[in-house]
């Protein structure tokens, strides 16, 4: 973590917060004034060009918002709660002032909120990319891809990953080839800009048109994903879908938050996270905060706060179908180096389809699908999107696919 002190962007953010001092006046739109911007650009070494000259003509910069790197530094400092806007002033957040003298913690704070930097980092309006709208999703996907890779990954491959993820929420079937090429082009441009910001932060290196996580970047991703450091406590957990021969054995950090454990269960079992859920230790229910359900906040509770090895929790998914799972802590161990967590090590059986009616409905579905002569056989195939009953296997389990879902 000593490398954090060498991060170009960390030093720029730190210098900016020092410049803010007791507070600085903002414009009516909440931006840094151009008078101050003319001081900050050379002071911080942002590389922004004020009043650019094109040919014989000088185009006067009318707003600090047009200075992308300076805007990035300002918004990044806000996202990390180092400064905040109050009225028409920008002031320091006193409770986080200590971060400025702790470079590793400052670096981690900035890296953790990078997913919130899309609006400040990327162009808006004409030529805006899909990545700008889906920045958190796209950046998380590419950082995880880098984290799982054994070596540097080509920029082209990472741009494809970002395009696939960011385009997924949109219906582009009617787009022309020219429109698709344009969208892909600006997406690739902004992906590379994000890589450059991460390079300046010290999270990646870029050499020979390939990107690789630095030691700092790997540390940051482990923290974001909640992965344990080597030697940290790990629980071996068996997740059993009660009433069926469907189970998964998974290694998770002992202190994993329940909201993250929820995602592990969804991904390892094969659910689609389309319904409500809750954990129960027999006395208290934990889930997404809701005034009606009155569940305790699962984000504020760690697994090892509730159960120890030999103990169990109940996890219910879809309050209509009531899929109950037993979460049993089989044993405690420690995290190994070069092993990613959470990790599924064993399992059995396929997850029932969503909305199949709980145990009774699923048992009926299996009966119908295994009987080609049943009057509802074709209707069930159509509902599941299957061409034949051979594509439905209640015993199917693919360990590799499960672990790919966990990444």
Coordinates of C-alpha atoms in Angstrom, one line a residue:
X1 CA 0.0 0.0 0.0
X2 CA 3.0 2.3 0.0
X3 CA 2.3 2.7 -3.7
X4 CA -0.7 4.8 -2.8
X5 CA 1.6 7.7 -2.1
X6 CA 2.8 7.6 -5.7
X7 CA -0.7 7.8 -7.2
X8 CA -1.1 10.9 -9.4
X9 CA -4.8 11.3 -8.8
X10 CA -4.6 10.8 -5.0
X11 CA -2.1 13.6 -4.8
X12 CA -4.3 15.8 -7.0
X13 CA -7.4 15.2 -4.8
X14 CA -5.3 15.8 -1.7
X15 CA -4.0 19.0 -3.0
X16 CA -7.5 20.1 -4.1
X17 CA -8.9 19.5 -0.6
X18 CA -6.0 21.5 0.9
X19 CA -6.9 24.3 -1.5
X20 CA -10.5 24.2 -0.4
X21 CA -9.3 25.0 3.1
X22 CA -12.1 26.4 5.2
X23 CA -14.3 26.8 2.1
X24 CA -14.6 28.2 -1.4
X25 CA -17.4 30.1 -3.2
X26 CA -19.2 28.2 -6.0
X27 CA -21.1 29.5 -9.0
X28 CA -24.9 29.7 -9.0
X29 CA -25.0 26.3 -10.7
X30 CA -22.7 24.8 -8.0
X31 CA -19.5 24.7 -10.0
X32 CA -16.0 25.9 -9.3
X33 CA -15.7 29.5 -10.6
X34 CA -13.6 30.1 -13.7
X35 CA -11.4 32.4 -11.7
X36 CA -10.6 29.6 -9.3
X37 CA -10.4 27.1 -12.2
X38 CA -7.6 29.2 -13.8
X39 CA -5.7 28.8 -10.5
X40 CA -6.4 25.1 -10.0
X41 CA -5.6 23.8 -13.4
X42 CA -1.8 24.6 -13.2
X43 CA -1.8 24.1 -9.4
X44 CA -3.0 20.5 -9.7
X45 CA -1.5 19.8 -13.1
X46 CA -4.8 18.6 -14.5
X47 CA -3.8 19.0 -18.1
X48 CA -7.1 20.7 -19.0
X49 CA -6.8 23.4 -21.7
X50 CA -8.5 26.7 -20.8
X51 CA -9.4 29.0 -23.7
X52 CA -8.2 26.6 -26.4
X53 CA -7.0 28.1 -29.7
X54 CA -8.0 26.5 -33.0
X55 CA -6.3 28.1 -35.9
X56 CA -6.3 31.8 -35.4
X57 CA -9.4 31.7 -33.1
X58 CA -9.5 31.4 -29.3
X59 CA -12.5 29.7 -27.8
X60 CA -13.1 31.1 -24.3
X61 CA -13.9 28.5 -21.7
X62 CA -17.2 29.6 -20.2
X63 CA -17.5 27.0 -17.3
X64 CA -15.3 24.9 -15.2
X65 CA -17.6 22.0 -16.2
X66 CA -15.9 22.0 -19.5
X67 CA -12.6 21.1 -17.8
X68 CA -13.1 17.4 -17.6
X69 CA -10.1 16.4 -15.4
X70 CA -10.6 19.2 -13.0
X71 CA -14.3 18.3 -12.8
X72 CA -13.4 14.7 -12.1
X73 CA -11.1 15.7 -9.2
X74 CA -13.9 17.9 -7.7
X75 CA -16.6 15.3 -8.0
X76 CA -14.4 12.4 -6.9
X77 CA -13.5 14.4 -3.7
X78 CA -17.3 14.9 -3.2
X79 CA -18.1 11.2 -3.7
X80 CA -15.4 10.2 -1.2
X81 CA -17.0 12.7 1.3
X82 CA -13.8 14.7 1.5
X83 CA -15.7 17.9 0.6
X84 CA -19.4 18.8 0.3
X85 CA -21.5 21.5 -1.1
X86 CA -23.5 23.6 1.3
X87 CA -25.5 26.5 -0.2
X88 CA -23.2 28.2 -2.7
X89 CA -20.0 27.0 -1.0
X90 CA -17.7 24.0 -1.1
X91 CA -16.5 23.1 2.4
X92 CA -14.3 20.2 3.8
X93 CA -15.9 17.3 5.6
X94 CA -14.2 17.6 9.0
X95 CA -14.9 14.0 10.1
X96 CA -12.9 12.7 7.1
X97 CA -10.0 15.1 7.3
X98 CA -7.7 12.4 8.8
X99 CA -7.9 10.6 5.5
X100 CA -5.7 13.3 3.9
X101 CA -2.8 12.2 6.1
X102 CA -3.3 8.4 5.5
X103 CA -2.5 7.8 1.9
X104 CA -3.5 4.1 1.8
X105 CA -7.0 4.8 3.3
X106 CA -7.4 7.9 1.1
X107 CA -6.5 5.7 -2.0
X108 CA -9.0 3.1 -0.9
X109 CA -11.7 5.7 -0.3
X110 CA -11.2 7.1 -3.8
X111 CA -11.1 3.7 -5.5
X112 CA -14.2 2.5 -3.7
X113 CA -16.3 5.4 -5.1
X114 CA -14.9 5.3 -8.6
X115 CA -18.1 3.6 -9.8
X116 CA -19.8 6.9 -9.0
X117 CA -17.6 9.0 -11.3
X118 CA -19.2 8.4 -14.6
X119 CA -21.1 11.7 -14.9
X120 CA -17.9 13.7 -14.1
X121 CA -15.5 11.6 -16.1
X122 CA -17.4 11.1 -19.4
X123 CA -18.9 13.4 -22.0
X124 CA -22.6 14.1 -21.8
X125 CA -25.0 15.2 -24.6
X126 CA -24.0 14.7 -28.2
X127 CA -21.7 11.7 -28.5
X128 CA -22.7 10.4 -25.0
X129 CA -21.9 6.7 -24.5
X130 CA -24.0 3.9 -23.0
X131 CA -21.2 3.5 -20.5
X132 CA -22.0 6.9 -19.0
X133 CA -25.5 5.7 -18.3
X134 CA -24.3 2.3 -17.0
X135 CA -21.0 3.3 -15.6
X136 CA -21.1 1.4 -12.3
X137 CA -22.2 -1.8 -14.0
X138 CA -19.7 -1.5 -16.8
X139 CA -16.7 -0.6 -14.6
X140 CA -17.5 -3.3 -12.0
X141 CA -17.6 -5.9 -14.8
X142 CA -14.3 -4.9 -16.3
X143 CA -12.5 -4.7 -12.9
X144 CA -13.7 -8.1 -12.0
X145 CA -12.6 -9.4 -15.4
X146 CA -9.1 -8.0 -14.7
X147 CA -9.1 -9.4 -11.2
X148 CA -9.9 -12.9 -12.4
X149 CA -7.4 -12.8 -15.2
X150 CA -3.9 -14.4 -14.8
X151 CA -2.2 -11.8 -17.0
X152 CA -2.8 -8.5 -18.7
X153 CA -6.0 -8.3 -20.8
X154 CA -6.1 -6.5 -24.2
X155 CA -7.9 -3.2 -24.4
X156 CA -10.1 -4.6 -27.2
X157 CA -11.2 -7.5 -25.1
X158 CA -12.1 -5.3 -22.2
X159 CA -14.0 -2.8 -24.5
X160 CA -16.0 -5.8 -25.7
X161 CA -16.8 -6.8 -22.1
X162 CA -18.0 -3.2 -21.3
X163 CA -20.0 -3.0 -24.5
X164 CA -21.8 -6.3 -23.8
X165 CA -22.7 -5.3 -20.3
X166 CA -23.7 -1.7 -20.9
X167 CA -25.7 -2.5 -24.1
X168 CA -27.7 -5.3 -22.4
X169 CA -30.5 -3.1 -20.9
X170 CA -31.2 -1.5 -24.3
X171 CA -33.2 -2.7 -27.3
X172 CA -30.8 -2.1 -30.2
X173 CA -32.4 -4.5 -32.6
X174 CA -33.8 -1.6 -34.7
X175 CA -30.5 0.3 -34.8
X176 CA -28.8 0.6 -38.1
X177 CA -25.2 -0.6 -38.7
X178 CA -24.0 3.0 -38.7
X179 CA -25.7 3.7 -35.4
X180 CA -24.3 0.6 -33.8
X181 CA -20.8 1.4 -35.0
X182 CA -21.2 5.0 -33.6
X183 CA -22.5 3.8 -30.2
X184 CA -19.7 1.1 -30.0
X185 CA -17.1 3.7 -31.0
X186 CA -18.0 6.3 -28.3
X187 CA -18.4 3.4 -25.8
X188 CA -14.9 2.2 -26.5
X189 CA -13.6 5.8 -26.3
X190 CA -15.1 6.3 -22.9
X191 CA -13.9 2.9 -21.7
X192 CA -10.4 3.9 -22.5
X193 CA -10.9 7.2 -20.7
X194 CA -12.0 5.2 -17.6
X195 CA -8.9 3.0 -17.9
X196 CA -6.7 6.2 -18.0
X197 CA -8.3 7.5 -14.9
X198 CA -7.7 4.2 -13.2
X199 CA -4.1 4.3 -14.4
X200 CA -3.6 7.8 -12.9
X201 CA -5.1 6.4 -9.6
X202 CA -2.5 3.7 -9.7
X203 CA -5.1 0.9 -10.0
X204 CA -4.0 -0.4 -13.4
X205 CA -1.1 -0.3 -15.7
X206 CA -1.5 0.1 -19.5
X207 CA 1.2 -1.3 -21.7
X208 CA 1.2 -2.5 -25.3
X209 CA -2.5 -1.9 -25.6
X210 CA -3.2 -4.2 -22.6
X211 CA -4.5 -3.5 -19.1
X212 CA -3.4 -5.2 -15.9
X213 CA -4.4 -4.6 -12.2
X214 CA -1.6 -3.3 -10.0
X215 CA -1.1 -4.6 -6.5
X216 CA -3.1 -1.7 -5.3
X217 CA -5.9 -2.5 -7.8
X218 CA -6.1 -6.1 -6.6
X219 CA -6.3 -5.0 -3.0
X220 CA -9.1 -2.5 -3.8
X221 CA -11.1 -5.1 -5.7
X222 CA -10.8 -7.6 -2.8
X223 CA -12.1 -4.9 -0.5
X224 CA -15.0 -4.0 -2.8
X225 CA -16.0 -7.7 -3.3
X226 CA -15.6 -8.4 0.4
X227 CA -12.9 -11.0 -0.2
X228 CA -10.8 -12.1 2.7
X229 CA -7.1 -11.6 2.9
X230 CA -4.9 -14.7 3.2
X231 CA -5.3 -16.1 6.7
X232 CA -8.6 -14.4 7.4
X233 CA -11.5 -16.6 8.7
X234 CA -13.6 -18.5 6.1
X235 CA -16.7 -20.5 6.7
X236 CA -17.7 -23.6 4.8
X237 CA -21.4 -23.3 4.3
X238 CA -23.9 -25.8 3.0
X239 CA -27.0 -24.2 1.4
X240 CA -29.8 -26.7 1.1
X241 CA -33.2 -26.1 -0.6
X242 CA -35.5 -27.7 1.9
X243 CA -37.7 -30.4 0.4
X244 CA -35.5 -31.2 -2.6
X245 CA -32.2 -32.8 -3.3
X246 CA -30.7 -29.5 -4.3
X247 CA -27.7 -28.1 -2.4
X248 CA -24.5 -26.2 -2.7
X249 CA -21.3 -26.2 -0.6
X250 CA -19.6 -22.8 -0.6
X251 CA -16.6 -21.1 1.0
X252 CA -17.4 -17.5 2.1
X253 CA -15.7 -15.0 4.3
X254 CA -16.8 -15.6 7.9
X255 CA -17.7 -11.9 8.2
X256 CA -19.6 -11.7 5.0
X257 CA -22.5 -9.3 5.2
X258 CA -26.0 -10.8 4.9
X259 CA -26.8 -8.8 1.8
X260 CA -23.7 -10.2 0.1
X261 CA -24.5 -13.7 1.3
X262 CA -28.0 -13.2 -0.3
X263 CA -26.3 -12.6 -3.7
X264 CA -24.1 -15.7 -3.1
X265 CA -27.2 -17.8 -2.5
X266 CA -28.9 -16.4 -5.6
X267 CA -25.9 -17.1 -7.9
X268 CA -25.0 -20.5 -6.6
X269 CA -28.5 -21.9 -6.4
X270 CA -29.5 -20.4 -9.8
X271 CA -32.3 -18.0 -8.7
X272 CA -32.9 -14.7 -10.6
X273 CA -33.2 -12.3 -7.6
X274 CA -36.7 -11.4 -8.8
X275 CA -38.5 -11.7 -5.4
X276 CA -38.2 -10.6 -1.8
X277 CA -36.1 -12.6 0.6
X278 CA -35.2 -12.8 4.3
X279 CA -32.8 -14.5 6.7
X280 CA -33.9 -15.7 10.1
X281 CA -31.9 -17.0 13.1
X282 CA -35.0 -18.2 14.8
X283 CA -35.6 -14.9 16.7
X284 CA -35.0 -12.1 14.3
X285 CA -35.6 -11.6 10.5
X286 CA -33.0 -9.8 8.4
X287 CA -33.6 -8.4 4.9
X288 CA -34.0 -5.3 2.9
X289 CA -35.2 -2.5 5.2
X290 CA -39.0 -2.1 4.8
X291 CA -41.4 -0.3 7.2
X292 CA -44.1 -3.0 6.6
X293 CA -42.0 -6.1 6.9
X294 CA -39.9 -4.6 9.8
X295 CA -36.9 -6.7 8.9
X296 CA -33.5 -5.8 10.5
X297 CA -31.1 -4.3 7.9
X298 CA -29.2 -7.2 6.4
X299 CA -26.4 -4.7 5.3
X300 CA -25.6 -4.0 8.9
X301 CA -25.2 -7.7 10.0
X302 CA -22.3 -10.1 9.3
X303 CA -22.7 -13.9 9.1
X304 CA -20.3 -14.6 12.0
X305 CA -22.3 -12.2 14.2
X306 CA -25.2 -14.5 14.1
X307 CA -23.9 -18.1 13.8
X308 CA -20.7 -20.1 14.5
X309 CA -19.6 -23.4 13.1
X310 CA -22.4 -26.0 13.7
X311 CA -25.1 -23.3 13.7
X312 CA -27.7 -22.6 11.1
X313 CA -29.8 -19.9 9.5
X314 CA -33.1 -20.0 7.5
X315 CA -33.2 -18.2 4.2
X316 CA -36.5 -17.7 2.5
X317 CA -36.8 -16.6 -1.1
X318 CA -40.1 -15.5 -2.8
X319 CA -42.6 -15.1 -0.1
X320 CA -45.3 -16.4 -2.5
X321 CA -43.7 -19.7 -3.4
X322 CA -41.8 -19.8 -0.1
X323 CA -38.5 -21.4 -1.1
X324 CA -36.9 -22.2 2.2
X325 CA -33.1 -22.8 2.4
X326 CA -31.1 -24.1 5.3
X327 CA -27.8 -22.3 5.7
X328 CA -25.6 -24.5 7.8
X329 CA -22.1 -23.5 8.9
X330 CA -20.2 -26.8 8.6
X331 CA -16.7 -25.6 9.6
X332 CA -14.3 -22.7 9.9
X333 CA -11.0 -22.5 8.0
X334 CA -8.8 -19.7 6.7
X335 CA -8.4 -18.0 3.4
X336 CA -5.6 -19.2 1.1
X337 CA -3.5 -17.0 -1.1
X338 CA -4.4 -17.0 -4.8
X339 CA -7.9 -18.4 -4.1
X340 CA -11.0 -16.3 -4.8
X341 CA -13.9 -16.2 -2.4
X342 CA -16.8 -16.9 -2.3
X343 CA -16.2 -20.2 -4.1
X344 CA -18.5 -23.1 -4.6
X345 CA -16.7 -26.5 -4.1
X346 CA -19.6 -29.0 -4.5
X347 CA -23.3 -29.2 -5.2
X348 CA -26.2 -31.3 -6.4
X349 CA -29.4 -30.7 -8.4
X350 CA -30.8 -27.9 -10.5
X351 CA -32.6 -24.9 -9.2
X352 CA -36.4 -24.9 -9.8
X353 CA -37.7 -22.4 -12.3
X354 CA -38.8 -19.0 -11.0
X355 CA -42.6 -18.8 -10.2
X356 CA -43.1 -22.5 -10.5
X357 CA -45.4 -22.6 -7.5
X358 CA -43.2 -23.7 -4.6
X359 CA -42.6 -27.4 -3.9
X360 CA -46.1 -28.6 -4.9
X361 CA -46.0 -26.6 -8.1
X362 CA -42.5 -27.7 -9.0
X363 CA -43.3 -31.4 -8.4
X364 CA -46.3 -31.0 -10.7
X365 CA -44.1 -29.3 -13.3
X366 CA -41.6 -32.2 -13.2
X367 CA -44.4 -34.7 -13.6
X368 CA -45.8 -32.9 -16.6
X369 CA -42.5 -32.5 -18.3
X370 CA -41.6 -36.1 -17.9
X371 CA -44.9 -37.2 -19.5
X372 CA -45.0 -36.3 -23.2
X373 CA -48.6 -37.4 -23.3
X374 CA -49.8 -34.9 -20.6
X375 CA -52.2 -32.4 -22.0
X376 CA -50.2 -29.5 -20.5
X377 CA -46.8 -30.9 -21.7
X378 CA -46.3 -28.5 -24.6
X379 CA -47.6 -25.5 -22.6
X380 CA -45.0 -26.1 -19.9
X381 CA -42.2 -26.4 -22.6
X382 CA -43.4 -23.1 -24.1
X383 CA -43.5 -21.5 -20.7
X384 CA -39.9 -22.5 -19.9
X385 CA -38.7 -21.7 -23.4
X386 CA -37.6 -25.3 -24.1
X387 CA -37.8 -27.2 -27.4
X388 CA -38.0 -30.6 -25.9
X389 CA -38.2 -32.3 -22.5
X390 CA -34.6 -33.5 -22.9
X391 CA -33.5 -29.9 -22.2
X392 CA -34.9 -30.1 -18.7
X393 CA -32.8 -32.0 -16.2
X394 CA -33.7 -31.6 -12.5
X395 CA -30.4 -33.3 -11.6
X396 CA -28.2 -30.9 -13.6
X397 CA -25.3 -29.2 -11.7
X398 CA -22.3 -27.5 -13.3
X399 CA -19.6 -26.5 -10.8
X400 CA -17.8 -24.4 -13.3
X401 CA -20.9 -22.4 -14.4
X402 CA -21.8 -21.8 -10.7
X403 CA -18.4 -20.3 -10.0
X404 CA -18.6 -18.2 -13.1
X405 CA -21.8 -16.8 -11.8
X406 CA -20.0 -15.9 -8.5
X407 CA -17.5 -13.7 -10.2

